[in-house]
mmCIF file of C-alpha atoms and ligand atoms in Angstrom:
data_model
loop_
_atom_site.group_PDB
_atom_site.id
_atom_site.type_symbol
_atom_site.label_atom_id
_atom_site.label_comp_id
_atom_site.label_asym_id
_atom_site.label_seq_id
_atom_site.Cartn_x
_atom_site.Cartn_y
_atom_site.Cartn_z
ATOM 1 C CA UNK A 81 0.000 0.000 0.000
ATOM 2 C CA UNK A 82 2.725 2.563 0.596
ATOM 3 C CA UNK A 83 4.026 4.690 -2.149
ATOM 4 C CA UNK A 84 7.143 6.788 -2.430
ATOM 5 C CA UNK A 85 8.360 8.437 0.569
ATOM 6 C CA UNK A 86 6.889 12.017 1.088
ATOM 7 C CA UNK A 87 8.619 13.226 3.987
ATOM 8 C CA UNK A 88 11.349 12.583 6.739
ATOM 9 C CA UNK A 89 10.526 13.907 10.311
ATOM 10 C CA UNK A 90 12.456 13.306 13.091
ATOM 11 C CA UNK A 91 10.031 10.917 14.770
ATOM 12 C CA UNK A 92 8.532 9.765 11.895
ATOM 13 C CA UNK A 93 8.421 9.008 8.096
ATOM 14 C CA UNK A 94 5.151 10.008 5.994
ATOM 15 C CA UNK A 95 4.599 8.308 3.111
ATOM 16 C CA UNK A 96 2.046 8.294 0.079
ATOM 17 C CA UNK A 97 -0.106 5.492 -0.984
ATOM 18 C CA UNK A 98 -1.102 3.769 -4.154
ATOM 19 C CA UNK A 99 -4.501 4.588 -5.655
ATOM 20 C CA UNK A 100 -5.182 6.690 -2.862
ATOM 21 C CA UNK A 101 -4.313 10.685 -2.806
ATOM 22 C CA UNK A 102 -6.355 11.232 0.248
ATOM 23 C CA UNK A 103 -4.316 9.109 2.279
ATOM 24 C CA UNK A 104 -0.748 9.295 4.002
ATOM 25 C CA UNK A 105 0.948 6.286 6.000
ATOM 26 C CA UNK A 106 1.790 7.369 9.104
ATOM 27 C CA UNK A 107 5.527 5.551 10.708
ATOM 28 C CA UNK A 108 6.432 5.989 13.689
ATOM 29 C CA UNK A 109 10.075 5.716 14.388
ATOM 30 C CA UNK A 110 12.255 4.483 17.498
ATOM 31 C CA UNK A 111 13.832 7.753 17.535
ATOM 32 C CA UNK A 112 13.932 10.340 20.277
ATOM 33 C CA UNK A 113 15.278 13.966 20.256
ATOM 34 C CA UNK A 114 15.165 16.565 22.314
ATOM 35 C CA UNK A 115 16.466 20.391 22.978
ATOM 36 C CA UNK A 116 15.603 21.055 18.798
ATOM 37 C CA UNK A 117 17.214 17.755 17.991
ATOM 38 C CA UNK A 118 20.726 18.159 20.532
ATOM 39 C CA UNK A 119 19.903 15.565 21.667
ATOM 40 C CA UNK A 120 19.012 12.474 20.227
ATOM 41 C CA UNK A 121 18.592 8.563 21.050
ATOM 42 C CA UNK A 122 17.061 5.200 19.440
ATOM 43 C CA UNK A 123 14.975 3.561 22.080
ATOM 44 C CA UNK A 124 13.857 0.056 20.175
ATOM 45 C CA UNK A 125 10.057 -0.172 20.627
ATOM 46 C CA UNK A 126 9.105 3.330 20.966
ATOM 47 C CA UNK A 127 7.623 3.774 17.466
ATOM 48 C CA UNK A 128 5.021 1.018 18.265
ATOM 49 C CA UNK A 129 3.792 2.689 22.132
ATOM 50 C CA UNK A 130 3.537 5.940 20.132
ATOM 51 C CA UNK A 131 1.630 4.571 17.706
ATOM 52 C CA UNK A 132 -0.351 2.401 19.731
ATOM 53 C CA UNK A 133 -1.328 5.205 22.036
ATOM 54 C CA UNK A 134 -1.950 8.039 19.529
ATOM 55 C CA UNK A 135 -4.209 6.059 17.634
ATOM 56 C CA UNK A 136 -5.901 5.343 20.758
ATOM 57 C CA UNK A 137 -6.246 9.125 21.756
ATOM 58 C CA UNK A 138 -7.646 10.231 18.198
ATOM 59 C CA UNK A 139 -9.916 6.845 18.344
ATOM 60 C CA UNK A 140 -11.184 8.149 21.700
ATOM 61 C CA UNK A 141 -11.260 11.808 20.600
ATOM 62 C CA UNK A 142 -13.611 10.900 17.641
ATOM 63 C CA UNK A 143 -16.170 8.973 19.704
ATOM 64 C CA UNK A 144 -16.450 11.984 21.456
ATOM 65 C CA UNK A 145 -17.478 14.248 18.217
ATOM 66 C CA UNK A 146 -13.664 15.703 18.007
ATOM 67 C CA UNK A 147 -12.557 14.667 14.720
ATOM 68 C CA UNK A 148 -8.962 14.388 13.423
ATOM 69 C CA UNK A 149 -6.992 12.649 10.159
ATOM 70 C CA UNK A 150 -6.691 9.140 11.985
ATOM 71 C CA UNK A 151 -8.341 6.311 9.832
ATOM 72 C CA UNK A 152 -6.721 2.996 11.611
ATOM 73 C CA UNK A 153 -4.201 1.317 12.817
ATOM 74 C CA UNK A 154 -1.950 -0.965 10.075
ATOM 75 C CA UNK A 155 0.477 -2.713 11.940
ATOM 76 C CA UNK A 156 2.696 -1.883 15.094
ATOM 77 C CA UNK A 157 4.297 0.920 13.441
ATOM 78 C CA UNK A 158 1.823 2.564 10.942
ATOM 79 C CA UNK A 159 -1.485 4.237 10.933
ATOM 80 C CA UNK A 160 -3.675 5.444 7.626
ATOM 81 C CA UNK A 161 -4.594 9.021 8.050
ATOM 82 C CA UNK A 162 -6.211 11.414 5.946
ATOM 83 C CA UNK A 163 -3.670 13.211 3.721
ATOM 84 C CA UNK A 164 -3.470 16.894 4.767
ATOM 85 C CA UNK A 165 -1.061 19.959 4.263
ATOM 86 C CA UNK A 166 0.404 20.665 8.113
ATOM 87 C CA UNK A 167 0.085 24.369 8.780
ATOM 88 C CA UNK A 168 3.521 25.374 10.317
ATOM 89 C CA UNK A 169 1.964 26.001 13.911
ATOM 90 C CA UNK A 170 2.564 24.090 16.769
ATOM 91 C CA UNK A 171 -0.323 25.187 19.084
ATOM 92 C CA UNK A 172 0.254 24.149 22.982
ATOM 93 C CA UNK A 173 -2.121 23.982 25.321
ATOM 94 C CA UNK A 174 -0.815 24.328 28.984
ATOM 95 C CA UNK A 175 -2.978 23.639 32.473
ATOM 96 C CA UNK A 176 0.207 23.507 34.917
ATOM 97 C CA UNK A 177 3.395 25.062 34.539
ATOM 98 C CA UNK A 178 6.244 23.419 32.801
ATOM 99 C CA UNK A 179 8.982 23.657 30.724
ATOM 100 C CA UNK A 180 9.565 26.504 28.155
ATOM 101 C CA UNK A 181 7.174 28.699 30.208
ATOM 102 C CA UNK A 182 8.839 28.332 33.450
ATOM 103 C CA UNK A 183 12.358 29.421 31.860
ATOM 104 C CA UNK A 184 10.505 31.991 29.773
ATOM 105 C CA UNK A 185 8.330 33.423 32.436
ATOM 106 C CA UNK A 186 10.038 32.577 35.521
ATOM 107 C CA UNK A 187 6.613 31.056 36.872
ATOM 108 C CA UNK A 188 7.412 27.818 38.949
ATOM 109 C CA UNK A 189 6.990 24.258 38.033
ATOM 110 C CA UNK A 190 3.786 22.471 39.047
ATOM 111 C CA UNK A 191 1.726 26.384 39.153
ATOM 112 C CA UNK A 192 -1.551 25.935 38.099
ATOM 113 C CA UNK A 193 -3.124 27.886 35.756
ATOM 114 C CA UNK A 194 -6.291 29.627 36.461
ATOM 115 C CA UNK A 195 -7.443 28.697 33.286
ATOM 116 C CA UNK A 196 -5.561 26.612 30.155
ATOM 117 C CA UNK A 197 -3.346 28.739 28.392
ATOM 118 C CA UNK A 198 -2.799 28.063 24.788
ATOM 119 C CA UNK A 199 0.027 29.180 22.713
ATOM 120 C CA UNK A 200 1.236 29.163 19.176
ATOM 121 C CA UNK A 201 5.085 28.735 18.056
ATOM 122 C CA UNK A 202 5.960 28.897 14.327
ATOM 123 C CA UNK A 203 7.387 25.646 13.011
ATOM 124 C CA UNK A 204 10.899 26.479 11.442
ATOM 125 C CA UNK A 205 13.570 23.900 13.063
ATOM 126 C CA UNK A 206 16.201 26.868 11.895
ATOM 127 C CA UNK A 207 14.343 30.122 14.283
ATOM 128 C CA UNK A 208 14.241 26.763 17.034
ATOM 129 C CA UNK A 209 10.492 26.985 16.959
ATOM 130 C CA UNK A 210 9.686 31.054 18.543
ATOM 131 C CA UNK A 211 6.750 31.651 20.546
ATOM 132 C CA UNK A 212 4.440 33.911 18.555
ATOM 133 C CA UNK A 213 1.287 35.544 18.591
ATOM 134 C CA UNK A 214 -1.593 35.748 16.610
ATOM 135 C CA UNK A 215 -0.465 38.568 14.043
ATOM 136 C CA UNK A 216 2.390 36.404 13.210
ATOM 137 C CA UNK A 217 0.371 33.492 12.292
ATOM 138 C CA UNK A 218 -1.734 35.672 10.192
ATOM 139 C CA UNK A 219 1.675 36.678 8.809
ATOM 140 C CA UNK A 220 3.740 33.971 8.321
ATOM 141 C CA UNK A 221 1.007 31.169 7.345
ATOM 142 C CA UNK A 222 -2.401 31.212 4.949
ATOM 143 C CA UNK A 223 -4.444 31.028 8.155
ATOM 144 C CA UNK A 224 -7.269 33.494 8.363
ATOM 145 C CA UNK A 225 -8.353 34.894 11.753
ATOM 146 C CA UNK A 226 -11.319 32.873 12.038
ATOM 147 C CA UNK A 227 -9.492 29.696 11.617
ATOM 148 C CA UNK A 228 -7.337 30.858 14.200
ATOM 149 C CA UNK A 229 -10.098 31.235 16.337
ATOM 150 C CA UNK A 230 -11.306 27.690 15.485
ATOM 151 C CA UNK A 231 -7.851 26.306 15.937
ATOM 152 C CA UNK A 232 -8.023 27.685 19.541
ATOM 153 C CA UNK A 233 -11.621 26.262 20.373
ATOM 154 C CA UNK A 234 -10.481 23.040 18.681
ATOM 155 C CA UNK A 235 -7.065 23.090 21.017
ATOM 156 C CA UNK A 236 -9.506 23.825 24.069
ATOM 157 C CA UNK A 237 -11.719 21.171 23.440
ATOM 158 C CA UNK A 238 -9.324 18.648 23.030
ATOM 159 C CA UNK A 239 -7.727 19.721 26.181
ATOM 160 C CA UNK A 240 -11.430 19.312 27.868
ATOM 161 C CA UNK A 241 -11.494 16.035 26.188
ATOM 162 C CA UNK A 242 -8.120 14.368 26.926
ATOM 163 C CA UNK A 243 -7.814 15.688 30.903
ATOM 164 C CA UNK A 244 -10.687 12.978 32.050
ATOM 165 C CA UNK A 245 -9.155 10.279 29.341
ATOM 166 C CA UNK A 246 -6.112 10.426 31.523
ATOM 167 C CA UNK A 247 -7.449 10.931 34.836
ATOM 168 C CA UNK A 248 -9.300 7.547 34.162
ATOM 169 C CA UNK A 249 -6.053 6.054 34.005
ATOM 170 C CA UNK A 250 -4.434 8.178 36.944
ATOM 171 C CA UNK A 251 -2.491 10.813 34.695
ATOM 172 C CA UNK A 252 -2.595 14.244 34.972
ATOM 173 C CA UNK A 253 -2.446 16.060 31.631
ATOM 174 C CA UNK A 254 0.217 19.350 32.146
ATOM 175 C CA UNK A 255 0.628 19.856 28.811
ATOM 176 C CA UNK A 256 0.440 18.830 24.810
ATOM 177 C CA UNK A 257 1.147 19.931 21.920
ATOM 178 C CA UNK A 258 -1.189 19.994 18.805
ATOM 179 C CA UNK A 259 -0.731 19.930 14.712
ATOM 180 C CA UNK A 260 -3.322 20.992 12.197
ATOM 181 C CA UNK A 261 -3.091 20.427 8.376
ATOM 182 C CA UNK A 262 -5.731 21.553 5.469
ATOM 183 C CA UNK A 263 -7.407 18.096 3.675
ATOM 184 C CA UNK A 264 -8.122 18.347 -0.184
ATOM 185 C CA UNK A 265 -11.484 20.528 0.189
ATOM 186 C CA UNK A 266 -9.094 23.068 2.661
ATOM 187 C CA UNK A 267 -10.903 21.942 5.508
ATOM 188 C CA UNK A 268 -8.525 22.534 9.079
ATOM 189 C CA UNK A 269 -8.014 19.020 10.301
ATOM 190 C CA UNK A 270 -6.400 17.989 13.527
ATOM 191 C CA UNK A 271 -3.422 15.827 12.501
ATOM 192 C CA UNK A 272 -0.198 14.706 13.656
ATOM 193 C CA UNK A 273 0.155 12.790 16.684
ATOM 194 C CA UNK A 274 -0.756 12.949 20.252
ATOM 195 C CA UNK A 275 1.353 10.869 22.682
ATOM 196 C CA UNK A 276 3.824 11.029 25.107
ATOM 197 C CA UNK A 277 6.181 12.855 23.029
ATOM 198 C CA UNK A 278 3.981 15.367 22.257
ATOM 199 C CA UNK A 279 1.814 15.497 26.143
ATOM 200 C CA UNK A 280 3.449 16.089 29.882
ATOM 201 C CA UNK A 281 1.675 13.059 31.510
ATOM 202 C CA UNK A 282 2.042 13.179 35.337
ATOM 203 C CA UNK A 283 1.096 9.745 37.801
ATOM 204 C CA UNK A 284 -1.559 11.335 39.546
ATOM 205 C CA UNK A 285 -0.526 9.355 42.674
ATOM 206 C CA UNK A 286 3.217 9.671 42.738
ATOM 207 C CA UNK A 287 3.883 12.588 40.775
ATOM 208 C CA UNK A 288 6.491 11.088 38.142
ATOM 209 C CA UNK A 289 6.533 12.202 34.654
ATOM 210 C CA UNK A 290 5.437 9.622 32.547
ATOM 211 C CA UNK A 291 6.427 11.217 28.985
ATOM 212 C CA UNK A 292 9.006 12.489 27.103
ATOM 213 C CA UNK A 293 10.754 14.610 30.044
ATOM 214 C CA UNK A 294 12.442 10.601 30.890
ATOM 215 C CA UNK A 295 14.755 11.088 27.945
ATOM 216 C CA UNK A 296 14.920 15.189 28.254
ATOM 217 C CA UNK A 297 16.152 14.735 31.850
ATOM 218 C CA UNK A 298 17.457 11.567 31.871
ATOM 219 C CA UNK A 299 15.235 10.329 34.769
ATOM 220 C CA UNK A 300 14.659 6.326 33.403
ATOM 221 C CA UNK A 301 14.011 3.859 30.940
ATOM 222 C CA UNK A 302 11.462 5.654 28.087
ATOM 223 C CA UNK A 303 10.105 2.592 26.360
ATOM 224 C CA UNK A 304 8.999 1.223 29.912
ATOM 225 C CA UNK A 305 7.255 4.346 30.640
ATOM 226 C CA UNK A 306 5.382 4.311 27.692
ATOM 227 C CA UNK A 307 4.553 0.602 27.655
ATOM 228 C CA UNK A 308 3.223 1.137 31.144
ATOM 229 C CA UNK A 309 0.978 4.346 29.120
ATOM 230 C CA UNK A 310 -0.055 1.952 26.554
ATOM 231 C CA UNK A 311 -1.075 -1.043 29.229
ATOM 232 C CA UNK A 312 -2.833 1.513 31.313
ATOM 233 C CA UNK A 313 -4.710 2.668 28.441
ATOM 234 C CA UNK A 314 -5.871 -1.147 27.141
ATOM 235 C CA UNK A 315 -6.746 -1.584 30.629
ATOM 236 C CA UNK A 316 -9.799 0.429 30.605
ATOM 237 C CA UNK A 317 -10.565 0.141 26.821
HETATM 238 N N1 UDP B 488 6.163 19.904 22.376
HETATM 239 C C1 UDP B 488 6.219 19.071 21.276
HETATM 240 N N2 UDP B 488 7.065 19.411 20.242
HETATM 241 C C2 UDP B 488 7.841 20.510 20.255
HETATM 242 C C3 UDP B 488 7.786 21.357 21.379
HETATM 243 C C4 UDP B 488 6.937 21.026 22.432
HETATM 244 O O1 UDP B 488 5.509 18.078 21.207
HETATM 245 O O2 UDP B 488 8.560 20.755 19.274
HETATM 246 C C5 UDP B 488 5.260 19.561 23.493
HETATM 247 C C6 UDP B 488 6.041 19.143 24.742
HETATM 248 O O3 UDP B 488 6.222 17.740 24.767
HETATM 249 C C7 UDP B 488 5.134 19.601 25.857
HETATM 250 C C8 UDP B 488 4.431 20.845 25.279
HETATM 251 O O4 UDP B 488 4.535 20.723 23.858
HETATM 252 O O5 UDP B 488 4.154 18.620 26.146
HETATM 253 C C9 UDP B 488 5.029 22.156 25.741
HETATM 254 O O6 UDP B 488 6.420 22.145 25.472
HETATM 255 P P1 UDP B 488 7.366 23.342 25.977
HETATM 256 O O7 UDP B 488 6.977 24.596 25.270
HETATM 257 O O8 UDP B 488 7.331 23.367 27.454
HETATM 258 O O9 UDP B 488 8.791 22.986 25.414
HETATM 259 P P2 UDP B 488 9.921 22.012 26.003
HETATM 260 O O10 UDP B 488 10.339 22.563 27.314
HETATM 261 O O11 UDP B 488 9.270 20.685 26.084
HETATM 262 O O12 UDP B 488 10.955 22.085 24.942
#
């Protein structure tokens, strides 16, 4: 089913596929960098839990009316999605304090937010992905003000969506990260991925990070923390 490759990422491959322009193959790969690619690692196993777990998320996300490019699982390593043009905006959506804002900002980690804050940065690996606001977007992509507005409610509702998907399974959701590409009839599509690369996932009951912030700070084995994600998850499927 897969055609040429379309595009290289650093945690994944996207191909085309025969007979099928609407469609992209998704592949996950065991890679893991960090610090705008500094740092990097191959942790053998990690492309499956990410694509286990993000297919999960958008599975859940469309039974509850949120829908995104996710068509189905193909084997460990590959989903089908819908085939969509990424819009080069990473839009983060933040309920406690961590990372880039507490350096930024000087507010302290674990600081709740009053309300979820969400943010844009302008994907461009060479500018190491700036913060900007809503003038640049207009500015430096096609998107009109409205669809930032709906990119915003869209961000918010997944956020509403996702915080009692991981409570269930005793995770606090700090913060994610979210993609959103234009389909053939322009249409803004949620896309991407969603898992533990892309989320701070917190053990409610301990307090251990339980994503990516393993490999950024070096605090334990990565592939067992997302295994114990994915088992969590299948537990309460
Ligand atoms: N994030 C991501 N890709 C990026 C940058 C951030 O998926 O290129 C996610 C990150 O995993 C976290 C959230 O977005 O869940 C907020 O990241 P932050 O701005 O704190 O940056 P970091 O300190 O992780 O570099």
């Amino acid at each position: 089913m897969k055609a040429e490759l379309l595009y290289e990422g650093k945690a994944k491959k996207v191909y085309c596929v025969h007979e099928d322009v609407n469609s992209l193959v998704l592949s996950y790969k065991h890679d893991a960098t960090a610090f705008n690619g500094e740092k990097r690692d191959v942790f053998e196993g990690k492309g499956r839990y990410n694509n286990l777990i993000s297919a999960a998320i958008f599975t859940y996300l469309s039974e509850q009316g949120v829908a995104s490019h996710f068509k189905h699982v193909l084997n460990d390593t590959e989903q089908l999605v819908e085939r969509t043009t990424i819009i080069p905006l990473e839009v983060v959506v933040r309920n406690i304090a961590a990372g880039s804002i507490t350096r930024r900002l000087g507010i302290e980690e674990k600081t709740a937010f009053p309300s979820p804050l969400v943010e844009f940065y302008y994907k461009d690996d060479q500018l190491g992905d700036p913060l900007i606001n809503d003038a640049h977007a207009l500015l430096l992509t096609d998107v009109t003000s409205e669809e930032i507005e709906q990119i915003k409610q869209l961000s918010l509702l997944v956020n509403q969506k996702l915080q009692p998907f991981f409570a269930e399974v005793g995770l606090q959701l700090i913060d994610f990260k979210l993609e959103f590409g234009r389909n053939y009839s322009n249409a803004i599509v949620l896309s991407d991925e969603i898992s533990p690369d892309t989320c701070r996932l917190w053990d409610i009951k301990t307090g251990a990070k339980m994503d990516k912030d393993v490999f950024r700070e070096g605090l334990g084995d990565l592939v067992e923390v997302y295994e114990a994600i994915l088992n969590r998850l299948e537990a309460v499927k």
